[in-house]
CSV table of C-alpha atoms in Angstrom, one decimal:
chain,number,residue,atom,x,y,z
A,1360,MET,CA,0.4,0.2,0.2
A,1361,ASN,CA,1.1,3.1,-1.0
A,1362,ASN,CA,1.6,6.1,1.8
A,1363,VAL,CA,0.2,8.4,-0.3
A,1364,LEU,CA,-4.0,10.6,1.5
A,1365,PRO,CA,-6.6,10.8,-0.5
A,1366,PRO,CA,-6.9,13.9,-2.3
A,1367,ILE,CA,-9.8,15.5,-0.3
A,1368,LEU,CA,-7.1,14.5,3.1
A,1369,LYS,CA,-4.3,16.5,1.3
A,1370,SER,CA,-6.6,19.4,1.0
A,1371,ILE,CA,-8.5,19.2,4.9
A,1372,LYS,CA,-4.6,18.6,5.4
A,1373,SER,CA,-2.9,21.4,3.9
A,1374,LYS,CA,-5.6,24.1,4.4
A,1375,LYS,CA,-5.1,23.7,9.0
A,1376,ASP,CA,-1.2,23.5,7.9
A,1377,GLN,CA,-1.2,26.3,6.1
A,1378,ASN,CA,-1.0,30.3,8.1
A,1379,THR,CA,-4.4,32.7,7.3
A,1380,MET,CA,-3.4,35.9,6.3
A,1381,ILE,CA,-5.0,39.3,7.8
A,1382,SER,CA,-4.9,42.5,6.9
A,1383,ALA,CA,-6.5,45.4,9.2
A,1384,LEU,CA,-7.2,49.3,7.4
A,1385,ASP,CA,-8.4,51.9,10.5
A,1386,ILE,CA,-9.0,55.3,8.2
A,1387,GLY,CA,-8.6,57.9,10.8
A,1388,THR,CA,-9.2,61.4,10.9
A,1389,SER,CA,-5.2,62.3,10.9
A,1390,LYS,CA,-3.5,58.6,9.8
A,1391,VAL,CA,-4.2,55.3,7.1
A,1392,VAL,CA,-2.5,52.2,8.6
A,1393,VAL,CA,-2.7,49.1,7.5
A,1394,ILE,CA,-1.4,45.8,9.5
A,1395,VAL,CA,-1.0,42.9,8.5
A,1396,ALA,CA,-0.6,39.2,10.4
A,1397,GLU,CA,-0.1,35.5,10.2
A,1398,LEU,CA,-3.0,33.9,11.8
A,1399,GLN,CA,-0.7,31.0,12.5
A,1400,SER,CA,-1.3,27.4,13.0
A,1401,ASP,CA,-1.4,26.8,16.6
A,1402,GLY,CA,-4.1,30.2,16.8
A,1403,ILE,CA,-1.3,33.6,17.4
A,1404,LEU,CA,-1.3,36.5,15.0
A,1405,LYS,CA,2.2,37.4,14.2
A,1406,ILE,CA,2.1,40.6,13.1
A,1407,ILE,CA,4.4,40.9,9.4
A,1408,GLY,CA,3.4,44.3,8.2
A,1409,LYS,CA,2.7,47.4,8.2
A,1410,GLY,CA,1.5,50.8,6.4
A,1411,GLN,CA,1.1,53.9,7.5
A,1412,HIS,CA,0.3,57.6,6.0
A,1413,VAL,CA,-1.0,61.2,6.4
A,1414,SER,CA,-4.9,61.3,6.2
A,1415,LYS,CA,-6.0,64.2,5.0
A,1416,GLY,CA,-9.3,63.4,3.3
A,1417,LEU,CA,-11.4,62.6,6.6
A,1418,LYS,CA,-13.1,65.1,9.2
A,1419,LYS,CA,-14.1,63.9,12.3
A,1420,GLY,CA,-14.3,60.1,10.4
A,1421,VAL,CA,-16.7,61.1,7.7
A,1422,VAL,CA,-14.8,61.1,4.2
A,1423,VAL,CA,-14.7,64.7,2.5
A,1424,ASN,CA,-12.6,63.5,-0.9
A,1425,ILE,CA,-12.7,60.7,-1.8
A,1426,GLU,CA,-9.1,61.0,-3.9
A,1427,ASN,CA,-7.4,62.2,-0.9
A,1428,THR,CA,-8.7,59.2,0.8
A,1429,MET,CA,-8.0,57.0,-1.7
A,1430,GLN,CA,-4.5,58.0,-1.9
A,1431,ALA,CA,-4.1,57.7,1.2
A,1432,ILE,CA,-5.2,53.8,1.5
A,1433,GLN,CA,-3.0,52.9,-1.8
A,1434,ARG,CA,0.3,54.6,-0.2
A,1435,ALA,CA,0.0,52.6,3.6
A,1436,VAL,CA,-1.0,49.6,1.8
A,1437,GLU,CA,1.7,49.4,-0.7
A,1438,GLU,CA,3.9,49.7,2.6
A,1439,ALA,CA,2.2,46.9,4.1
A,1440,GLU,CA,2.8,44.3,1.5
A,1441,LEU,CA,6.1,46.1,0.9
A,1442,MET,CA,7.6,45.2,4.5
A,1443,ALA,CA,5.4,41.7,5.1
A,1444,ASP,CA,5.8,40.6,0.9
A,1445,THR,CA,2.5,39.5,0.4
A,1446,LYS,CA,-0.5,40.4,-1.8
A,1447,ILE,CA,-3.3,42.4,0.3
A,1448,THR,CA,-6.8,41.8,-1.4
A,1449,GLU,CA,-9.1,41.7,1.4
A,1450,VAL,CA,-9.6,44.2,4.9
A,1451,TYR,CA,-11.1,43.9,7.8
A,1452,THR,CA,-12.3,48.2,8.6
A,1453,GLY,CA,-13.2,50.5,10.8
A,1454,ILE,CA,-16.0,53.0,10.9
A,1455,ALA,CA,-16.2,56.3,13.5
A,1456,GLY,CA,-17.3,59.6,13.5
A,1457,SER,CA,-20.4,61.8,14.8
A,1458,HIS,CA,-22.2,60.5,13.0
A,1459,ILE,CA,-22.9,57.5,14.9
A,1460,GLN,CA,-25.7,56.5,17.0
A,1461,SER,CA,-26.4,53.8,19.7
A,1462,ILE,CA,-29.6,52.9,21.8
A,1463,ASN,CA,-30.8,49.4,23.4
A,1464,SER,CA,-33.3,47.5,22.8
A,1465,HIS,CA,-35.0,44.4,23.6
A,1466,GLY,CA,-37.2,42.0,21.8
A,1467,MET,CA,-39.0,38.2,22.7
A,1468,VAL,CA,-40.1,35.5,20.5
A,1469,LYS,CA,-42.0,31.9,22.4
A,1470,ILE,CA,-39.5,29.1,21.8
A,1471,LYS,CA,-40.7,26.5,18.9
A,1472,ASP,CA,-39.5,23.2,20.3
A,1473,GLU,CA,-39.1,23.7,24.0
A,1474,GLU,CA,-35.5,24.0,23.2
A,1475,VAL,CA,-33.6,26.6,22.0
A,1476,THR,CA,-32.3,26.7,18.4
A,1477,GLN,CA,-29.9,28.9,16.3
A,1478,MET,CA,-34.0,29.7,14.9
A,1479,ASP,CA,-34.5,30.9,17.9
A,1480,VAL,CA,-31.5,33.6,18.2
A,1481,ASP,CA,-32.3,34.8,15.0
A,1482,ARG,CA,-36.0,35.2,15.5
A,1483,VAL,CA,-35.4,37.1,18.7
A,1484,ARG,CA,-32.7,39.4,17.5
A,1485,GLU,CA,-34.8,40.6,14.2
A,1486,THR,CA,-37.3,41.4,17.1
A,1487,ALA,CA,-34.9,43.3,18.8
A,1488,GLU,CA,-34.0,45.5,15.8
A,1489,ALA,CA,-37.6,46.3,14.8
A,1490,ILE,CA,-36.4,49.9,15.6
A,1491,THR,CA,-37.2,52.8,14.3
A,1492,LEU,CA,-34.2,54.6,12.8
A,1493,ALA,CA,-33.8,58.0,11.1
A,1494,THR,CA,-33.8,57.7,7.1
A,1495,ASP,CA,-30.3,57.9,6.5
A,1496,GLN,CA,-29.1,56.0,9.5
A,1497,GLU,CA,-28.8,51.9,9.3
A,1498,VAL,CA,-27.3,49.4,11.9
A,1499,LEU,CA,-24.2,48.4,12.0
A,1500,HIS,CA,-23.7,46.3,14.9
A,1501,THR,CA,-26.6,44.1,17.5
A,1502,LEU,CA,-24.6,43.4,19.9
A,1503,PRO,CA,-26.7,40.4,22.3
A,1504,GLN,CA,-26.4,42.1,26.3
A,1505,GLU,CA,-28.2,39.1,27.8
A,1506,TYR,CA,-30.3,37.1,27.2
A,1507,ILE,CA,-33.2,35.7,29.9
A,1508,ILE,CA,-35.6,32.2,29.3
A,1509,ASP,CA,-38.7,31.7,30.7
A,1510,ASP,CA,-37.5,33.7,34.1
A,1511,GLN,CA,-33.1,32.7,34.2
A,1512,GLN,CA,-32.0,35.8,33.9
A,1513,ASP,CA,-27.7,36.5,32.5
A,1514,ILE,CA,-27.9,34.0,29.3
A,1515,LYS,CA,-24.4,33.7,27.6
A,1516,GLU,CA,-25.4,31.2,25.3
A,1517,PRO,CA,-28.7,30.1,25.0
A,1518,LEU,CA,-28.6,27.5,22.9
A,1519,GLU,CA,-29.7,24.2,22.9
A,1520,MET,CA,-31.6,25.2,26.4
A,1521,SER,CA,-34.7,23.9,27.7
A,1522,GLY,CA,-37.8,26.9,28.0
A,1523,MET,CA,-41.0,28.2,26.3
A,1524,LYS,CA,-40.2,31.9,25.7
A,1525,LEU,CA,-37.4,33.8,25.0
A,1526,ASN,CA,-36.1,37.3,25.7
A,1527,VAL,CA,-32.6,38.6,24.6
A,1528,LYS,CA,-31.3,42.8,26.2
A,1529,VAL,CA,-29.1,43.6,23.2
A,1530,HIS,CA,-27.0,47.3,22.5
A,1531,ILE,CA,-27.8,48.7,18.8
A,1532,ILE,CA,-25.4,50.9,17.1
A,1533,SER,CA,-25.8,52.7,13.4
A,1534,GLY,CA,-24.6,54.7,11.6
A,1535,SER,CA,-24.6,56.5,8.6
A,1536,ILE,CA,-25.4,55.2,5.3
A,1537,ALA,CA,-23.8,57.2,2.7
A,1538,ALA,CA,-20.9,57.7,5.2
A,1539,ARG,CA,-20.5,53.6,5.4
A,1540,GLN,CA,-21.1,53.4,1.2
A,1541,ASN,CA,-18.7,56.7,0.9
A,1542,ILE,CA,-15.8,54.6,3.1
A,1543,ILE,CA,-16.4,51.3,0.6
A,1544,LYS,CA,-16.4,53.6,-2.2
A,1545,CYS,CA,-12.5,54.4,-1.6
A,1546,ILE,CA,-11.4,51.2,-0.5
A,1547,ARG,CA,-12.8,49.2,-3.4
A,1548,ARG,CA,-11.3,51.9,-5.9
A,1549,CYS,CA,-7.8,50.6,-4.1
A,1550,GLY,CA,-8.8,46.9,-5.3
A,1551,LEU,CA,-9.4,45.4,-1.6
A,1552,GLU,CA,-12.6,43.8,-0.7
A,1553,VAL,CA,-14.2,44.6,2.9
A,1554,ILE,CA,-14.8,42.0,5.1
A,1555,ASP,CA,-16.2,43.8,7.6
A,1556,LEU,CA,-16.8,47.1,8.5
A,1557,VAL,CA,-16.3,47.7,12.9
A,1558,PHE,CA,-17.3,50.7,14.8
A,1559,GLN,CA,-13.6,50.9,16.5
A,1560,PRO,CA,-14.3,51.0,19.8
A,1561,LEU,CA,-15.8,47.6,19.0
A,1562,ALA,CA,-13.0,46.7,18.0
A,1563,SER,CA,-10.4,48.7,20.1
A,1564,SER,CA,-12.2,46.7,23.4
A,1565,HIS,CA,-10.6,43.1,21.7
A,1566,ALA,CA,-6.8,45.1,21.5
A,1567,VAL,CA,-6.8,46.5,24.9
A,1568,LEU,CA,-9.4,45.0,27.6
A,1569,THR,CA,-8.8,41.9,29.7
A,1570,GLN,CA,-12.2,39.5,30.2
A,1571,ASP,CA,-12.1,40.7,34.0
A,1572,GLU,CA,-12.5,44.0,33.0
A,1573,LYS,CA,-15.2,43.5,30.6
A,1574,GLU,CA,-16.8,41.4,33.5
A,1575,LEU,CA,-16.5,43.7,36.3
A,1576,GLY,CA,-17.3,46.7,34.1
A,1577,VAL,CA,-14.6,49.2,32.5
A,1578,CYS,CA,-14.9,52.3,30.4
A,1579,LEU,CA,-12.8,52.2,26.7
A,1580,ILE,CA,-11.4,56.1,25.9
A,1581,ASP,CA,-10.6,55.8,22.1
A,1582,ILE,CA,-8.7,59.4,21.8
A,1583,GLY,CA,-8.2,59.8,17.9
A,1584,GLY,CA,-7.2,62.8,15.7
A,1585,GLY,CA,-11.1,63.7,14.4
A,1586,THR,CA,-13.6,62.0,17.5
A,1587,THR,CA,-13.0,60.5,20.7
A,1588,ASP,CA,-15.6,57.6,21.4
A,1589,ILE,CA,-16.2,55.8,24.3
A,1590,ALA,CA,-17.7,52.7,25.0
A,1591,VAL,CA,-19.3,51.4,28.8
A,1592,ILE,CA,-18.6,48.2,29.0
A,1593,LYS,CA,-19.4,45.3,32.1
A,1594,ASN,CA,-21.0,42.1,32.4
A,1595,GLY,CA,-18.9,41.4,29.7
A,1596,ALA,CA,-21.3,43.6,26.6
A,1597,PHE,CA,-21.7,47.0,26.1
A,1598,GLN,CA,-24.1,49.0,27.5
A,1599,HIS,CA,-23.0,51.9,25.7
A,1600,THR,CA,-21.7,53.5,23.3
A,1601,SER,CA,-21.0,57.3,22.1
A,1602,VAL,CA,-18.5,60.0,20.0
A,1603,ILE,CA,-17.6,63.0,20.7
A,1604,PRO,CA,-16.4,65.8,18.5
A,1605,VAL,CA,-12.9,66.4,20.3
A,1606,ALA,CA,-9.6,64.8,20.3
A,1607,GLY,CA,-6.2,65.3,18.5
A,1608,ASP,CA,-7.0,67.4,16.2
A,1609,GLN,CA,-8.5,69.8,18.5
A,1610,ILE,CA,-5.4,69.7,20.6
A,1611,THR,CA,-3.6,70.4,17.8
A,1612,ASN,CA,-5.2,74.0,16.8
A,1613,ASP,CA,-5.2,74.9,20.0
A,1614,ILE,CA,-1.1,74.9,19.8
A,1615,ALA,CA,-1.2,76.2,16.7
A,1616,ILE,CA,-3.9,78.8,17.7
A,1617,ALA,CA,-2.2,80.0,20.2
A,1618,PHE,CA,2.0,80.0,19.2
A,1619,ARG,CA,1.0,81.4,16.2
A,1620,THR,CA,2.6,78.5,13.7
A,1621,THR,CA,1.5,75.8,11.7
A,1622,THR,CA,-0.7,72.5,12.4
A,1623,GLN,CA,2.3,70.3,11.3
A,1624,ILE,CA,4.8,71.7,13.6
A,1625,ALA,CA,2.2,72.1,16.3
A,1626,SER,CA,1.2,68.1,15.8
A,1627,ASP,CA,5.0,67.7,16.0
A,1628,ILE,CA,5.5,69.4,19.4
A,1629,LYS,CA,2.2,68.0,20.4
A,1630,GLU,CA,4.3,63.9,20.5
A,1631,THR,CA,7.7,65.5,21.3
A,1632,TYR,CA,7.1,67.5,24.2
A,1633,GLY,CA,2.8,67.1,24.9
A,1634,SER,CA,1.9,67.1,28.3
A,1635,ALA,CA,-1.6,67.8,29.7
A,1636,MET,CA,-0.3,68.7,33.1
A,1637,PRO,CA,1.6,71.8,33.5
A,1638,SER,CA,2.6,70.8,37.1
A,1639,LEU,CA,4.8,67.1,35.1
A,1640,SER,CA,6.3,69.5,32.8
A,1641,SER,CA,10.3,71.0,32.3
A,1642,THR,CA,10.5,75.0,32.9
A,1643,ASN,CA,13.7,74.8,31.7
A,1644,GLU,CA,13.9,73.5,28.3
A,1645,GLU,CA,13.7,75.5,25.3
A,1646,ILE,CA,11.7,75.1,22.4
A,1647,GLU,CA,12.4,76.5,18.9
A,1648,ILE,CA,9.0,76.8,16.6
A,1649,SER,CA,8.5,78.9,13.6
A,1650,LEU,CA,5.6,81.3,12.8
A,1651,VAL,CA,3.7,81.5,10.5
A,1652,ASP,CA,3.8,84.8,9.2
A,1653,GLY,CA,8.1,84.0,8.6
A,1654,GLU,CA,9.1,86.2,11.4
A,1655,LYS,CA,12.1,84.7,13.9
A,1656,PRO,CA,11.2,81.5,15.1
A,1657,LYS,CA,9.5,81.8,18.6
A,1658,ILE,CA,10.9,80.5,21.7
A,1659,ILE,CA,9.0,78.0,24.8
A,1660,THR,CA,9.4,76.2,26.7
A,1661,PRO,CA,7.4,72.1,27.1
A,1662,LYS,CA,5.5,74.1,30.7
A,1663,ALA,CA,4.2,76.8,28.1
A,1664,LEU,CA,2.6,74.5,25.7
A,1665,ALA,CA,1.6,72.1,29.1
A,1666,GLN,CA,-0.7,75.0,29.6
A,1667,VAL,CA,-1.9,75.1,26.1
A,1668,ILE,CA,-3.1,71.6,26.3
A,1669,GLU,CA,-4.4,71.3,29.8
A,1670,PRO,CA,-7.7,72.6,29.4
A,1671,ARG,CA,-8.8,71.1,26.0
A,1672,ILE,CA,-8.1,67.4,27.9
A,1673,GLU,CA,-10.7,68.8,30.8
A,1674,GLU,CA,-12.6,69.4,28.2
A,1675,LEU,CA,-12.8,65.8,27.1
A,1676,PHE,CA,-12.7,63.7,30.4
A,1677,GLU,CA,-15.2,66.1,32.0
A,1678,GLN,CA,-17.6,65.8,28.4
A,1679,VAL,CA,-16.7,62.1,29.1
A,1680,GLN,CA,-17.8,61.8,32.8
A,1681,ASN,CA,-21.1,63.4,31.0
A,1682,GLU,CA,-21.3,60.1,29.3
A,1683,ILE,CA,-20.5,57.5,31.9
A,1684,ASN,CA,-23.4,59.4,33.8
A,1685,ARG,CA,-26.0,58.4,31.1
A,1686,SER,CA,-24.8,54.3,31.1
A,1687,PRO,CA,-26.9,52.3,32.6
A,1688,MET,CA,-24.0,50.6,34.4
A,1689,GLY,CA,-22.5,54.4,34.8
A,1690,ASN,CA,-22.4,54.0,38.4
A,1691,ALA,CA,-21.1,50.4,37.9
A,1692,ILE,CA,-17.6,50.8,36.3
A,1693,ALA,CA,-15.5,48.7,38.9
A,1694,SER,CA,-12.7,47.8,37.1
A,1695,GLY,CA,-11.9,51.7,36.0
A,1696,ILE,CA,-10.7,53.4,32.7
A,1697,VAL,CA,-8.6,52.6,30.1
A,1698,ILE,CA,-7.3,54.5,27.5
A,1699,THR,CA,-6.0,54.9,24.1
A,1700,GLY,CA,-5.6,56.1,21.3
A,1701,GLY,CA,-3.3,58.6,19.9
A,1702,SER,CA,-3.3,61.2,21.9
A,1703,SER,CA,-3.6,58.8,25.4
A,1704,MET,CA,0.5,59.3,25.0
A,1705,LEU,CA,0.4,62.9,26.5
A,1706,LYS,CA,2.7,62.4,29.7
A,1707,GLY,CA,-0.4,62.5,32.3
A,1708,MET,CA,-2.9,62.1,30.6
A,1709,VAL,CA,-3.4,59.0,33.4
A,1710,GLU,CA,-3.1,61.2,36.8
A,1711,ILE,CA,-5.1,64.3,35.3
A,1712,GLY,CA,-7.9,61.2,34.0
A,1713,GLU,CA,-7.5,60.1,38.0
A,1714,LYS,CA,-8.3,63.3,39.5
A,1715,ILE,CA,-11.4,63.9,37.0
A,1716,PHE,CA,-12.9,60.2,36.4
A,1717,ASN,CA,-11.9,59.4,40.2
A,1718,MET,CA,-11.6,56.1,39.6
A,1719,PRO,CA,-7.5,53.8,38.1
A,1720,VAL,CA,-6.9,55.0,35.0
A,1721,ARG,CA,-5.0,53.2,32.6
A,1722,ILE,CA,-3.1,53.1,29.1
A,1723,GLY,CA,-4.6,50.7,26.6
A,1724,ILE,CA,-2.3,49.1,24.7
A,1725,PRO,CA,-2.8,46.5,22.3
A,1726,ARG,CA,-2.3,42.7,23.6
A,1727,ASP,CA,-2.2,39.5,22.2
A,1728,ILE,CA,0.0,39.3,19.8
A,1729,ASP,CA,3.8,38.4,18.4
A,1730,GLY,CA,5.7,39.1,15.5
A,1731,LEU,CA,6.6,43.0,15.5
A,1732,LEU,CA,5.6,44.1,18.9
A,1733,GLN,CA,7.7,47.6,18.4
A,1734,VAL,CA,5.5,47.8,14.8
A,1735,VAL,CA,2.6,48.0,17.5
A,1736,GLU,CA,2.8,48.0,20.5
A,1737,ASN,CA,1.1,51.4,20.6
A,1738,PRO,CA,-2.5,52.4,21.4
A,1739,ARG,CA,-2.3,54.9,18.3
A,1740,TYR,CA,-2.8,50.7,16.1
A,1741,ALA,CA,-5.8,49.8,19.1
A,1742,THR,CA,-8.0,49.7,16.5
A,1743,GLY,CA,-5.8,47.8,13.5
A,1744,VAL,CA,-4.4,45.1,15.9
A,1745,GLY,CA,-8.5,45.0,17.4
A,1746,LEU,CA,-9.5,44.5,14.0
A,1747,LEU,CA,-7.3,41.3,13.3
A,1748,ILE,CA,-7.3,39.6,16.8
A,1749,MET,CA,-11.6,40.0,15.1
A,1750,GLY,CA,-10.3,38.6,12.2
A,1751,LYS,CA,-8.9,36.1,13.2
A,1752,ASN,CA,-12.1,34.9,15.2
A,1753,ASP,CA,-14.7,34.6,12.5
A,1754,ILE,CA,-11.5,32.0,11.2
A,1755,GLU,CA,-12.1,30.2,13.7
A,1756,LYS,CA,-15.5,30.4,14.3
A,1757,ASN,CA,-16.0,29.6,10.7
A,1758,GLU,CA,-13.4,26.1,11.2
A,1759,ASN,CA,-15.6,25.0,14.9
A,1760,SER,CA,-18.8,25.9,12.5
A,1761,SER,CA,-18.1,23.6,9.5
A,1762,GLY,CA,-16.8,21.1,12.0
A,1763,LYS,CA,-19.8,20.1,12.1
A,1764,VAL,CA,-20.5,15.8,12.3
A,1765,PRO,CA,-22.2,16.1,9.0
A,1766,ALA,CA,-20.2,17.5,7.5
A,1767,ALA,CA,-17.5,14.7,9.2
A,1768,ILE,CA,-19.4,12.5,7.6
A,1769,GLU,CA,-19.2,13.5,3.8
A,1770,ILE,CA,-15.9,13.8,4.0
A,1771,LEU,CA,-15.3,9.8,5.0
A,1772,LYS,CA,-17.6,9.1,3.4
A,1773,ARG,CA,-15.8,10.4,0.4
A,1774,ALA,CA,-12.4,9.5,1.5
A,1775,GLN,CA,-13.8,5.3,1.6
A,1776,ASN,CA,-15.0,5.9,-1.9
A,1777,TRP,CA,-11.2,6.9,-2.9
A,1778,PHE,CA,-9.5,4.5,-0.7
A,1779,LYS,CA,-12.3,1.5,-2.3
A,1780,GLY,CA,-11.6,2.5,-5.9
A,1781,ASN,CA,-7.7,2.5,-5.8
A,1782,PHE,CA,-6.8,-0.7,-3.5
C-alpha cells in the first residue's frame, strides 16, 4: 500500500498547516494604517507588516474627499505589502464619526420546540432590531447583552437550553448609510474588498481590554484625531457607546493658534513635548518653533505647551464623565478607565484622568499578539490590532462551525470511496 493521502484529505491537511493572512485597515482622521498578520496554526497572531500614511481626506471620521482618502489608503497598503512581502486583497476596516448613534433594545419570541435553536436566536434578535431609525441611518452592530429564558437571566449562550419564552437585551449601534458607502467606495477603488466594517471602539476593546475588566465594568476611551469614542462595558457586554467631537486635532489646533505656528509643527511638538499637566513639564527646556508669518522663530517651554493642552483635555474628560453618567451601568465601573488612541500617549493623561474620574486609569496598549511587536505596541494602533483579532475570531468560528458531524461524515464517505477505488 502506498503511503499517500486521498486528495480530499491532502486538501484538509494543507489548509490546516497553512498560515492564514489577515489584514486590517484603520482609516482615521489624521492617519491611515494597514496592519498585516499571519494567523499561525497554534492560533497566535503574528504581525508581519505595517503601512501608514497621513490622512487628509477625512474630517471628524467621515470621508470628505474621496481622492485624498484613496491616495492615503494606497500608500499605506503599498508600504504594508512591501514589509510583509505579500499581496493584500481584502481587509477588515473600522468606522467612526459623529454620525454614530446607539440605543439599547430588547426582543421576545416563543421557543418553538421548547429547546432553543439557532432559528430562535435569529428571530429574537430580529425582533430586538425592529426599532425606528432615521432614514439616513442603518444598523452596524447588534450586540447581545444577555438572554433570558422564562425567568432565568444572565444567559450568554442560550442554544439547546429548555424553556417556553426567549428574551434578549441588545445594544444596537447605527451609522450613516452615506458614510459607510463612501468608506467602502474608497477601499474598493483601491482594488480591495471589505470583509467587515466595524465600529472602532468595538475593535479596540478586543485589543486592549481583559475579560475581567469587561465583566467587572470598564469605560474605554479611544481618543482619535477627529473624534473621541466611548464605550461602557459590563458583564462582558457593551452597555453604552457614544462619540464626542473633541479629540487630538482640536488639541493640535489650540497649539497652532496659541503659538502662531502651522498645524504640522503644532502636531510635531505635541507628540514630542506634549503633556496634559504643566506640573509634569520642564520650565527650563527650550522648544524653537517657526511662525506662520515667517518672523523670527519663537522659543517656548514644555510647561507653556502643557498650559495650552491641559484645558482641552479637562474639557474632553468632563464630556466623557457626562457620557458615563448617562450609561445604565455608569455607576458600576469597578475596574476603571482605559484610554487608548494616539493622544492617550501625552504625559499626564493617567494623572489628570484619575483626578477627574476619581477612579483608576490606565493606558490601553495592544496585547495578545506576536511578531513585529515594536511596530504595533502603541495605543494608536489599538483599532488596527483589534480588527485583526476580530478577523481571527471569525476564522476560528467558521472553522468550528464547518467541523460539524454531517460534514465530517461526508468527508469520511468520500475518503472511503477513494480508498475503494485505489486499492
